[in-house]
Amino acid sequence: MGIGVLLLFPLFSFAQQEASWEPYFEELVAMEDEESIDKEQLYEDLCYLAEHPLDLNAATREQLEQISFLSSKQIEQIIAHREKYGEFASVGELASIFSLDYYRRKLLGSLVEIRSHEKTSVPPWREMLKYGHHKITAYAQVPLYERKGDRSDYLGYPLKHWLKYEFGSGAHVRAGVMASQDAGEPFFQAGNSQGYDYYSPYLQLTNLWRIKSLVVGRYRATFGMGLVTGTSYSMGKTVALTSMGRIATGVRAYTSRSEADYFQGIASTVTLSPHWEVSGWWSYRPIDATLNKNGSIATILSSGYHRTISEMNKKGNSHSTSFGADVTYRKGGFSMGLTSLYTWLNRPLQPNISQAYRRHYPMGNEFVNTSLHYTYFHHLISLRGEVAVNKEGGIAAVHSLGFTPGNMPDMVLIHRYYAPRYNTLHGHGFGNASKTQNEHGIYFGITGYLPWAGWMFSSYVDYAYSSQPKYLVSFPSHSVEQMTGVEYSTEQWKATARYRIKLTQKDNNTHSRLDNLWLHRLQLSSAYTTTAQWTHTTRAAATYINNVEGDRGWCLSQSVAKHWNRCGVYVGATLFDVSGYDARIYVYEKNLHHSFSSLNVYGRGWRLAAVGSVNVLAALRCHVKVGVTHYTDRNEIGSGLQTINGSNKADVEIQGEWRF
């Protein structure tokens, strides 16, 4: 009864004014495996753009390229529209860009605006600071259950919370700091004398005179196709189809709560002439590591958890220093650049290479990666690529060809070759695995409109071969993945259907041969928005994998949302029956602002969630979310120190945003 009252509480006291772009963003990444793409950082970037939208009539090609879901053709058509017809009179004119389908047009429309161009010069510092916007966001998650670790092993309390300050002034200044605490981590005690377990400060200056970008604090650096340094979100296969193989490049502030895959120090890109630009960066940061008995590093950790004495002893016990540079020449649709990155660890990296799949893991104190990257864009084709080499002579290469023949379907072809000897500490190339190593593959995708109004299709196939063993794969192996989807959209209806089949190979029980595992995944969704702005969404999914257990499952969810001027409400219910983890299903569920995650379900049970917010004052917005998951097939949830004795898991999340 108490849980039921809590679940209904947001319906009457708060309401959620849902960000209009979030459902369209979810559709773009719906078929990606949760681990294949950093959705949180991608979502965080879009959150900032939604709050500080680009001026559609003044945005440069480089600024539009930072929007990852746009293809080169779409960017080119936006610029050509301005040159041919003059400035956009309204965001609604994006409907005239024929290559923008409904989802991307709605998503882009939430991230840009039309501004007056009476002043074109860079405003003085005093004016930028005076008229900038500040925002403080506070968040807390209160669990209504007890984990095994909460009773004795965890050094802190069960509450998860974070605090974030942001400052933005037009398109030129962005600054802030993120302070974050995971559940179970100590606060002002037991090794965390500075309070929060994680702090991430940043200051970014953009397009100030010859300074294209200057970042102090924590930042990301991505150049070429990410083979040397791609400390940005990885490009998933659905996103690759959407963007025609293009990824956002440059140096940008790091704003995620993730405690891995970032640089810390200073980075800058300077325009030397209309055709030449130079980037350089320096980074010094602590890293968590599991150490060998001789004090060397066995494994670099990225979880960021510091809840137990063992985890706390690994916090910042090693350090990484990096120096990087990129020189790029641009003229028209052509560019070519050279990138190099040197990284030094204060402790030698010495992983256990007795297992075959670890044979080519990076080792030593010093790591050097250098690459040559290029792009060429024509109104019909776009070419991109990068060829990289590491200190040991390992080669990595990726090339992308996009073909956009007018009103015909768009096509993209991506070839990659990552030698077993190639390794990088900071690169994330397009592919199947998190490591840019031991993979040779080819990807082909096609997308376009069907003959009927409002209908669009997309499809890709990807084949990859690994010549050396991998984790749980003792022999050379290959994989095949194919996805086909259709979309239907009007101003009131949005519907999608996607089917994906994926072949992977893993060792059998005796490790004497490889078994073929086929994963089938079907996703259906339908959303209808009434004239009164009620949105009803239905989603269904089914999976099957031919493993020993024959795992399979289904999931059905229903949600309703309503928008008012100052508030709104979201309520969702999900039923699921999934026999095993390998057949798990990812389901979209509305979260609070600056929080994005897909609901990961397996087992048997149901989930209810309610989200709401209200503008208490003009500058103060409050949010509440209550979620309850009940399992009917178990009396224990989780494992290890995360174990919950019981079949229910309920959380209350509270968030406040103050703008001034």
XYZ file of C-alpha atoms in Angstrom:
660
model
C 0.000 0.000 0.000
C 2.816 2.420 0.909
C 4.528 1.837 -2.430
C 1.258 2.416 -4.268
C 0.767 5.765 -2.529
C 4.304 6.803 -3.403
C 3.740 5.812 -7.021
C 0.629 7.981 -7.293
C 2.155 10.933 -5.450
C 3.742 12.574 -8.511
C 0.429 12.462 -10.375
C -1.129 14.959 -8.003
C 1.784 17.058 -6.812
C 4.130 17.318 -9.786
C 4.044 16.934 -13.545
C 6.713 16.446 -16.144
C 7.123 18.867 -18.972
C 8.888 16.376 -21.196
C 11.726 17.636 -23.340
C 10.226 17.530 -26.810
C 13.332 16.061 -28.418
C 13.796 13.042 -26.111
C 11.357 10.618 -27.820
C 13.011 11.286 -31.186
C 16.459 10.735 -29.677
C 15.312 7.413 -28.244
C 14.142 6.243 -31.659
C 17.608 6.917 -33.113
C 19.414 4.752 -30.547
C 16.660 2.217 -29.802
C 18.364 -0.708 -31.567
C 21.835 -0.123 -30.133
C 23.048 -2.499 -27.445
C 23.472 -0.571 -24.201
C 27.212 -1.264 -24.155
C 27.856 -0.362 -27.799
C 27.452 3.395 -27.525
C 27.848 5.990 -24.772
C 24.232 7.141 -24.804
C 24.673 9.181 -21.631
C 27.327 11.486 -23.098
C 25.399 11.782 -26.357
C 22.275 12.637 -24.345
C 24.205 15.158 -22.219
C 25.456 16.936 -25.341
C 21.902 17.213 -26.658
C 20.688 18.493 -23.268
C 23.168 21.359 -23.483
C 22.219 22.148 -27.071
C 18.535 22.166 -26.121
C 19.264 24.738 -23.396
C 21.740 26.731 -25.525
C 20.420 26.212 -29.075
C 22.493 27.030 -32.148
C 21.457 29.978 -34.275
C 20.243 28.287 -37.447
C 21.184 31.312 -39.558
C 24.678 31.761 -38.125
C 25.801 28.196 -37.346
C 28.974 27.265 -39.207
C 29.600 23.931 -40.888
C 31.867 22.949 -37.975
C 29.150 23.763 -35.417
C 26.539 21.745 -37.300
C 29.004 18.858 -37.501
C 28.937 18.660 -33.697
C 25.339 17.384 -33.972
C 26.119 13.707 -34.408
C 22.875 12.549 -36.015
C 23.223 14.924 -39.001
C 24.808 13.600 -42.195
C 27.093 15.627 -44.435
C 24.319 15.917 -47.010
C 21.886 17.300 -44.464
C 24.441 19.843 -43.255
C 25.234 20.835 -46.836
C 21.544 21.295 -47.679
C 20.984 23.499 -44.616
C 23.871 25.754 -45.667
C 22.771 25.715 -49.327
C 19.242 26.742 -48.279
C 20.655 29.820 -46.516
C 22.817 30.737 -49.493
C 19.994 30.329 -52.035
C 16.943 31.618 -50.155
C 18.471 33.782 -47.446
C 18.049 33.362 -43.719
C 15.560 30.928 -42.234
C 12.444 32.790 -41.127
C 11.487 30.044 -38.680
C 12.592 26.601 -37.527
C 9.578 25.237 -39.418
C 11.441 25.864 -42.691
C 13.512 22.767 -41.905
C 10.646 20.877 -43.554
C 12.052 22.100 -46.893
C 15.277 20.120 -46.301
C 14.087 16.933 -48.026
C 16.884 14.733 -46.628
C 15.694 15.399 -43.051
C 13.176 12.742 -42.106
C 10.500 13.386 -39.502
C 12.502 12.235 -36.451
C 15.672 14.147 -37.301
C 13.709 17.268 -38.283
C 11.865 17.281 -34.954
C 15.058 16.531 -33.052
C 17.034 19.262 -34.837
C 14.171 21.730 -34.414
C 14.554 21.432 -30.640
C 18.292 22.199 -30.789
C 18.324 25.336 -32.973
C 16.603 28.722 -32.975
C 16.334 31.929 -35.021
C 18.109 34.995 -33.621
C 18.510 38.619 -34.609
C 21.802 39.406 -36.344
C 22.138 43.052 -35.489
C 25.452 42.354 -33.744
C 27.936 40.089 -35.524
C 31.169 40.813 -33.619
C 32.312 38.976 -30.506
C 30.767 40.758 -27.483
C 33.108 42.123 -24.780
C 33.910 39.933 -21.783
C 31.946 42.102 -19.388
C 28.820 41.728 -21.508
C 29.233 37.940 -21.899
C 29.593 37.498 -18.133
C 26.760 39.889 -17.327
C 24.208 38.352 -19.664
C 25.241 34.723 -19.256
C 22.902 32.121 -17.779
C 23.566 30.126 -14.605
C 21.972 26.839 -13.610
C 22.322 24.698 -10.501
C 20.939 21.158 -10.596
C 20.674 18.905 -7.533
C 19.681 15.233 -7.707
C 19.143 12.454 -5.191
C 18.051 8.831 -5.547
C 16.604 7.220 -2.422
C 16.357 3.398 -2.492
C 13.425 1.869 -0.613
C 15.356 -1.367 -0.063
C 18.612 -2.550 1.481
C 21.510 -4.141 -0.366
C 23.782 -6.698 1.221
C 26.691 -4.245 1.116
C 24.669 -1.549 2.902
C 24.677 -3.617 6.083
C 28.447 -3.742 6.616
C 30.777 -3.705 3.591
C 29.967 -0.329 2.010
C 31.779 2.640 3.544
C 28.972 5.112 2.832
C 25.197 5.358 2.898
C 22.729 3.982 0.280
C 21.846 7.422 -1.145
C 23.049 8.337 -4.646
C 23.275 12.065 -5.352
C 24.978 14.639 -7.518
C 25.244 18.416 -7.827
C 25.987 20.338 -11.004
C 26.659 24.013 -11.714
C 26.615 25.316 -15.299
C 27.256 28.704 -16.882
C 26.658 29.528 -20.527
C 26.950 32.731 -22.517
C 25.790 32.508 -26.110
C 27.969 30.359 -28.329
C 31.231 31.528 -26.774
C 31.495 30.547 -23.095
C 30.605 27.340 -21.299
C 31.727 26.486 -17.758
C 30.673 24.277 -14.906
C 31.483 21.583 -12.407
C 29.889 18.204 -11.768
C 30.098 16.618 -8.302
C 28.814 13.058 -8.074
C 28.401 10.363 -5.427
C 27.391 6.754 -6.093
C 25.357 4.781 -3.590
C 27.593 3.199 -0.951
C 30.483 5.659 -1.372
C 31.655 7.599 1.715
C 30.951 11.341 1.964
C 33.470 13.470 3.916
C 34.860 10.298 5.500
C 36.814 7.069 4.903
C 39.116 8.422 2.194
C 36.735 10.999 0.683
C 37.849 13.967 2.772
C 36.773 16.400 0.011
C 33.146 15.311 0.166
C 31.961 14.038 -3.199
C 33.754 11.064 -4.669
C 33.934 12.598 -8.161
C 34.457 16.184 -9.320
C 34.547 17.236 -12.981
C 35.261 20.957 -13.608
C 35.472 22.499 -17.080
C 35.723 25.834 -18.897
C 35.262 26.023 -22.666
C 35.704 29.087 -24.890
C 34.520 28.794 -28.489
C 34.982 30.928 -31.621
C 36.797 33.823 -29.973
C 38.975 35.492 -32.584
C 41.419 32.804 -33.837
C 40.581 30.449 -30.969
C 38.185 27.899 -32.379
C 38.048 26.093 -29.039
C 39.880 26.314 -25.710
C 39.077 23.946 -22.847
C 40.531 23.948 -19.342
C 39.652 21.153 -16.914
C 38.141 17.904 -18.137
C 37.564 17.462 -21.835
C 37.222 15.051 -24.755
C 39.355 15.033 -27.885
C 38.259 13.329 -31.098
C 40.035 13.561 -34.446
C 39.762 11.618 -37.678
C 37.645 8.498 -37.175
C 38.674 8.007 -33.542
C 41.508 5.506 -34.059
C 44.104 7.501 -32.095
C 41.901 9.539 -29.802
C 38.171 9.175 -29.726
C 37.304 10.031 -26.153
C 33.813 10.823 -27.296
C 30.855 8.455 -27.551
C 31.417 5.540 -29.902
C 29.479 5.599 -33.142
C 26.857 2.875 -33.007
C 25.691 1.119 -36.147
C 22.271 2.778 -36.264
C 23.814 6.201 -35.663
C 26.382 5.460 -38.391
C 23.525 4.875 -40.827
C 21.887 8.135 -39.781
C 25.059 10.244 -40.064
C 26.480 8.439 -43.123
C 29.624 7.474 -41.192
C 30.433 10.986 -39.946
C 31.520 11.580 -36.336
C 31.899 14.840 -34.442
C 35.532 15.921 -34.056
C 37.474 18.507 -32.053
C 38.021 19.265 -28.368
C 34.992 19.755 -26.128
C 34.222 19.940 -22.433
C 33.550 16.657 -20.643
C 30.279 16.895 -18.698
C 29.352 13.246 -18.095
C 29.142 11.571 -14.692
C 31.172 8.654 -16.050
C 34.584 8.482 -14.372
C 36.456 7.065 -17.365
C 37.575 7.987 -20.854
C 38.400 11.670 -20.494
C 41.421 13.970 -20.508
C 42.217 16.463 -17.751
C 44.287 19.572 -18.320
C 44.168 22.010 -21.223
C 43.345 21.679 -24.918
C 42.917 24.155 -27.753
C 42.244 24.427 -31.472
C 43.585 27.567 -33.179
C 42.806 28.733 -36.721
C 46.082 29.830 -38.326
C 44.578 30.796 -41.698
C 41.388 30.174 -43.666
C 42.693 26.687 -44.495
C 44.938 25.631 -41.599
C 44.136 24.835 -37.985
C 46.264 23.358 -35.215
C 45.125 21.542 -32.090
C 47.174 20.644 -29.051
C 46.387 19.190 -25.653
C 48.052 18.172 -22.416
C 46.494 15.921 -19.792
C 47.447 14.673 -16.341
C 44.880 12.600 -14.483
C 44.629 9.902 -11.820
C 43.369 6.472 -12.846
C 42.057 3.512 -10.869
C 43.942 0.270 -11.337
C 44.286 -3.266 -10.051
C 47.969 -3.742 -9.204
C 50.230 -6.761 -9.475
C 52.362 -7.843 -6.522
C 55.364 -5.966 -7.974
C 53.412 -2.685 -8.091
C 52.757 -2.683 -11.850
C 49.268 -2.249 -13.329
C 47.358 -5.440 -14.087
C 44.133 -3.757 -15.231
C 43.015 -0.150 -15.688
C 39.544 0.203 -14.141
C 36.729 2.368 -15.475
C 33.727 1.639 -13.214
C 34.417 4.590 -10.895
C 33.030 2.755 -7.853
C 34.711 3.408 -4.478
C 32.315 1.771 -2.028
C 34.459 -0.789 -0.211
C 37.916 -0.716 1.331
C 39.228 -2.705 -1.652
C 37.716 -0.292 -4.195
C 38.896 2.745 -2.212
C 42.488 1.422 -2.182
C 42.408 1.405 -6.001
C 41.146 4.987 -6.282
C 43.714 7.144 -8.082
C 46.573 4.751 -7.288
C 48.144 5.430 -10.712
C 48.498 8.405 -13.046
C 48.416 9.014 -16.783
C 50.095 11.880 -18.649
C 49.259 12.601 -22.299
C 50.467 15.028 -24.970
C 48.626 15.246 -28.273
C 48.554 17.356 -31.433
C 46.620 17.567 -34.687
C 47.311 19.640 -37.793
C 44.510 19.846 -40.355
C 44.220 21.496 -43.771
C 40.718 22.350 -45.052
C 39.581 23.727 -48.366
C 36.003 23.477 -49.515
C 34.785 19.945 -48.981
C 38.319 18.514 -48.632
C 40.406 18.153 -45.500
C 43.496 16.204 -44.476
C 45.188 16.040 -41.107
C 47.888 14.408 -39.021
C 47.210 13.351 -35.414
C 49.689 12.071 -32.842
C 49.261 11.145 -29.181
C 51.855 10.201 -26.550
C 50.749 8.700 -23.217
C 52.946 7.848 -20.217
C 51.849 5.830 -17.168
C 53.685 6.271 -13.869
C 53.412 2.504 -13.339
C 54.145 -0.011 -16.120
C 51.094 -1.758 -17.556
C 51.693 -5.516 -17.222
C 48.489 -7.500 -17.874
C 48.445 -11.271 -17.522
C 49.140 -12.423 -21.097
C 49.127 -16.141 -20.337
C 45.599 -16.272 -21.728
C 45.540 -16.174 -25.522
C 43.012 -13.358 -25.831
C 45.283 -11.044 -23.767
C 48.377 -11.725 -25.895
C 48.304 -8.358 -27.675
C 47.032 -6.181 -24.812
C 48.957 -2.899 -24.413
C 52.017 -3.188 -22.188
C 54.699 -0.866 -20.779
C 54.892 2.763 -19.648
C 54.884 4.587 -22.977
C 52.281 4.490 -25.740
C 52.436 6.339 -29.057
C 49.770 6.425 -31.771
C 49.914 8.446 -34.996
C 47.451 8.688 -37.862
C 46.636 10.381 -41.147
C 42.951 11.247 -41.655
C 41.019 12.759 -44.554
C 37.534 13.845 -45.665
C 36.034 14.788 -49.011
C 32.463 15.881 -49.589
C 30.573 16.290 -52.844
C 26.818 16.724 -53.200
C 26.621 13.051 -54.235
C 29.386 11.356 -52.255
C 31.286 11.763 -48.997
C 34.609 10.082 -48.240
C 36.214 9.766 -44.822
C 39.025 7.715 -43.468
C 41.930 7.324 -41.103
C 45.034 5.143 -41.093
C 46.867 4.780 -37.778
C 49.976 3.053 -36.461
C 51.151 2.426 -32.899
C 54.672 2.230 -31.476
C 54.914 -1.515 -32.127
C 53.987 -1.105 -35.813
C 50.407 -2.339 -35.547
C 48.108 -0.873 -38.210
C 44.498 0.268 -37.957
C 42.455 1.712 -40.810
C 38.840 2.687 -41.363
C 37.296 4.191 -44.506
C 33.743 5.371 -45.092
C 31.961 6.068 -48.385
C 28.562 7.752 -48.351
C 26.413 8.007 -51.475
C 23.440 10.397 -51.453
C 21.830 10.410 -54.936
C 19.183 13.113 -54.647
C 15.739 11.711 -53.850
C 17.023 8.133 -54.053
C 17.937 6.134 -50.910
C 21.142 7.120 -49.131
C 23.852 4.464 -48.834
C 26.957 4.156 -46.678
C 29.840 1.665 -46.864
C 32.374 1.395 -44.003
C 35.459 -0.818 -44.102
C 37.711 -1.280 -41.086
C 40.858 -3.249 -40.391
C 42.310 -3.305 -36.874
C 45.390 -5.518 -36.633
C 45.818 -7.697 -33.515
C 49.048 -5.805 -32.753
C 47.342 -2.416 -32.858
C 46.254 -1.058 -29.503
C 45.347 2.346 -28.130
C 44.458 3.618 -24.671
C 42.236 6.447 -25.943
C 40.875 5.425 -29.352
C 37.410 4.073 -30.111
C 36.989 3.072 -33.732
C 33.795 1.906 -35.384
C 33.261 -1.797 -34.808
C 31.865 -4.614 -32.702
C 34.052 -4.412 -29.613
C 35.143 -1.754 -27.152
C 38.770 -2.327 -28.159
C 39.973 -1.066 -31.545
C 41.905 -4.280 -32.173
C 41.725 -7.702 -33.824
C 38.853 -6.979 -36.216
C 38.403 -6.870 -39.969
C 34.933 -5.969 -41.156
C 32.673 -4.302 -43.669
C 29.371 -2.506 -43.089
C 26.739 -1.500 -45.636
C 23.655 0.536 -44.833
C 20.807 2.054 -46.813
C 18.019 4.422 -45.794
C 15.362 6.382 -47.632
C 11.695 7.132 -48.125
C 9.183 4.565 -49.293
C 6.705 5.457 -52.097
C 3.930 6.166 -49.577
C 3.713 9.486 -47.718
C 5.205 9.408 -44.244
C 6.979 6.039 -44.649
C 10.729 5.543 -44.362
C 12.944 2.462 -44.234
C 16.483 1.720 -43.070
C 18.643 -1.367 -43.162
C 22.260 -2.379 -42.602
C 24.377 -5.506 -42.666
C 27.747 -5.834 -40.941
C 30.305 -8.641 -41.203
C 33.423 -8.885 -39.028
C 36.265 -11.401 -38.728
C 38.763 -11.768 -35.862
C 41.925 -13.694 -36.657
C 43.042 -14.063 -33.022
C 41.269 -15.384 -29.907
C 38.964 -13.108 -27.901
C 37.359 -13.390 -24.501
C 35.427 -16.704 -24.399
C 36.469 -17.307 -28.040
C 39.558 -19.541 -28.372
C 39.736 -19.673 -32.174
C 39.458 -17.284 -35.133
C 35.837 -16.212 -35.354
C 33.385 -14.128 -37.306
C 30.102 -12.316 -36.719
C 27.230 -11.135 -38.900
C 24.590 -8.577 -37.982
C 21.600 -7.392 -39.993
C 18.917 -4.852 -39.082
C 15.854 -3.746 -41.037
C 13.383 -1.130 -39.907
C 10.442 0.910 -41.148
C 9.051 4.154 -39.752
C 5.749 5.926 -40.243
C 5.227 9.472 -39.049
C 2.686 12.265 -39.189
C 2.167 15.224 -36.905
C 0.129 12.999 -34.560
C 1.288 9.424 -35.245
C 4.767 7.937 -34.876
C 5.297 4.224 -35.439
C 8.385 2.059 -35.918
C 9.155 -1.608 -36.492
C 12.715 -2.965 -36.351
C 14.089 -6.472 -36.587
C 17.709 -7.397 -35.926
C 19.463 -10.737 -36.239
C 23.033 -11.201 -35.048
C 25.388 -14.165 -35.329
C 28.263 -14.444 -32.845
C 30.585 -17.335 -32.024
C 31.650 -18.551 -28.581
C 33.471 -21.546 -27.116
C 31.464 -24.654 -26.380
C 31.534 -26.132 -22.877
C 34.760 -28.075 -23.533
C 36.516 -25.205 -25.396
C 37.130 -27.605 -28.296
C 35.183 -25.675 -30.957
C 32.990 -22.632 -31.515
C 29.211 -22.623 -31.323
C 27.131 -20.310 -33.500
C 24.783 -18.149 -31.455
C 21.922 -16.433 -33.253
C 20.241 -13.536 -31.469
C 16.890 -12.371 -32.843
C 15.411 -9.073 -31.628
C 12.124 -7.476 -32.699
C 10.977 -4.029 -31.548
C 7.649 -2.322 -32.253
C 6.480 1.081 -31.070
C 3.540 3.361 -31.675
C 2.897 6.840 -30.290
C -0.163 9.015 -30.773
C -0.468 12.648 -29.663
C -3.980 14.046 -29.330
C -4.968 17.625 -30.078
C -5.041 18.165 -26.296
C -1.351 17.161 -26.152
C -1.865 13.781 -24.504
C 0.712 11.316 -25.840
C 0.007 7.582 -25.676
C 2.936 5.281 -26.441
C 2.930 1.503 -26.776
C 6.130 -0.518 -27.141
C 6.614 -4.253 -27.628
C 9.774 -6.305 -27.962
C 10.711 -9.946 -28.316
C 14.055 -11.781 -28.311
C 15.351 -15.279 -28.875
C 18.864 -16.751 -28.735
C 19.774 -20.346 -29.553
C 22.119 -20.837 -26.593
C 22.079 -24.020 -24.498
C 19.181 -22.720 -22.438
C 17.263 -21.493 -25.485
C 16.690 -18.116 -23.827
C 13.811 -16.069 -25.143
C 11.508 -13.379 -23.922
C 8.999 -10.633 -24.541
C 8.233 -7.234 -23.111
C 5.208 -4.936 -23.389
C 5.085 -1.354 -22.132
C 2.468 1.379 -22.161
C 2.914 5.029 -21.199
C 0.908 8.221 -21.239
C 2.159 11.805 -21.017
C 0.444 15.164 -20.846
C 1.927 18.650 -21.307
C 0.734 21.941 -19.861
C 2.383 25.368 -19.899
C 4.076 24.945 -16.514
C 3.920 21.222 -15.949
C 3.115 17.783 -17.322
C 3.014 14.157 -16.267
C 4.338 10.779 -17.426
C 3.151 7.356 -16.235
C 4.441 4.061 -17.600
C 3.861 0.344 -17.018
C 5.940 -2.576 -18.291
C 5.356 -6.329 -18.307
C 8.265 -8.652 -19.101
C 9.064 -12.344 -19.279
C 12.666 -13.008 -20.354
C 14.233 -16.352 -19.513
C 17.904 -15.306 -19.361
C 20.379 -12.422 -19.384
C 21.632 -13.172 -22.914
C 18.113 -12.455 -24.222
C 17.706 -9.240 -22.175
C 15.544 -6.465 -23.590
C 16.228 -2.725 -23.471
C 13.122 -0.588 -22.996
C 12.886 3.198 -23.015
C 11.604 4.782 -19.809
C 11.307 8.483 -19.085
C 13.943 9.791 -16.671
C 14.651 13.086 -15.002
C 16.533 15.854 -16.783
C 20.239 15.105 -17.449
C 19.605 11.392 -16.850
C 19.194 8.891 -19.659
C 19.123 5.119 -19.520
C 17.285 2.289 -21.192
C 15.480 -0.083 -18.855
C 17.309 -3.430 -18.932
C 14.884 -6.269 -18.161
C 15.249 -10.029 -17.825
C 13.429 -12.493 -15.601
C 9.682 -12.310 -15.074
C 7.736 -9.453 -13.543
C 6.366 -5.945 -13.988
C 7.437 -2.344 -13.484
C 5.507 0.862 -12.805
C 6.967 4.361 -13.019
C 5.659 7.907 -12.667
C 7.577 11.071 -13.455
C 6.487 14.615 -12.836
C 7.733 18.182 -12.609
C 6.388 21.653 -12.022
C 7.779 25.158 -12.367
C 7.413 26.292 -8.733
C 8.797 29.706 -9.655
C 9.846 31.175 -12.977
C 13.443 30.115 -12.262
C 12.872 27.005 -10.141
C 11.776 23.646 -11.513
C 11.233 20.517 -9.413
C 11.079 16.904 -10.585
C 10.099 13.627 -8.949
C 10.261 10.062 -10.215
C 9.042 6.920 -8.473
C 9.786 3.502 -9.942
C 8.786 0.058 -8.667
C 9.940 -3.269 -10.136
C 8.424 -6.541 -8.932
C 9.781 -9.974 -9.906
C 7.522 -13.009 -9.805
C 10.287 -15.560 -10.441
C 12.683 -14.828 -7.582
C 12.987 -13.872 -3.932
C 16.413 -12.307 -4.357
C 17.529 -9.543 -6.733
C 21.117 -8.973 -7.860
C 24.316 -10.694 -6.762
C 27.270 -10.142 -4.474
C 27.152 -6.997 -2.358
C 24.340 -5.645 -4.566
C 21.993 -8.443 -3.490
C 18.504 -7.380 -2.341
C 16.606 -9.862 -0.194
C 13.130 -9.757 -1.681
C 11.274 -9.553 -4.958
C 10.619 -5.773 -5.015
C 12.914 -2.925 -5.950
C 11.608 0.633 -5.537
C 13.419 3.980 -5.842
C 12.413 7.607 -5.391
C 14.347 10.210 -7.395
C 14.174 13.937 -6.694
C 15.689 16.742 -8.736
C 15.645 20.532 -8.606
C 16.865 23.031 -11.233
C 17.444 26.693 -10.434
C 18.212 29.071 -13.307
C 19.398 32.616 -12.770
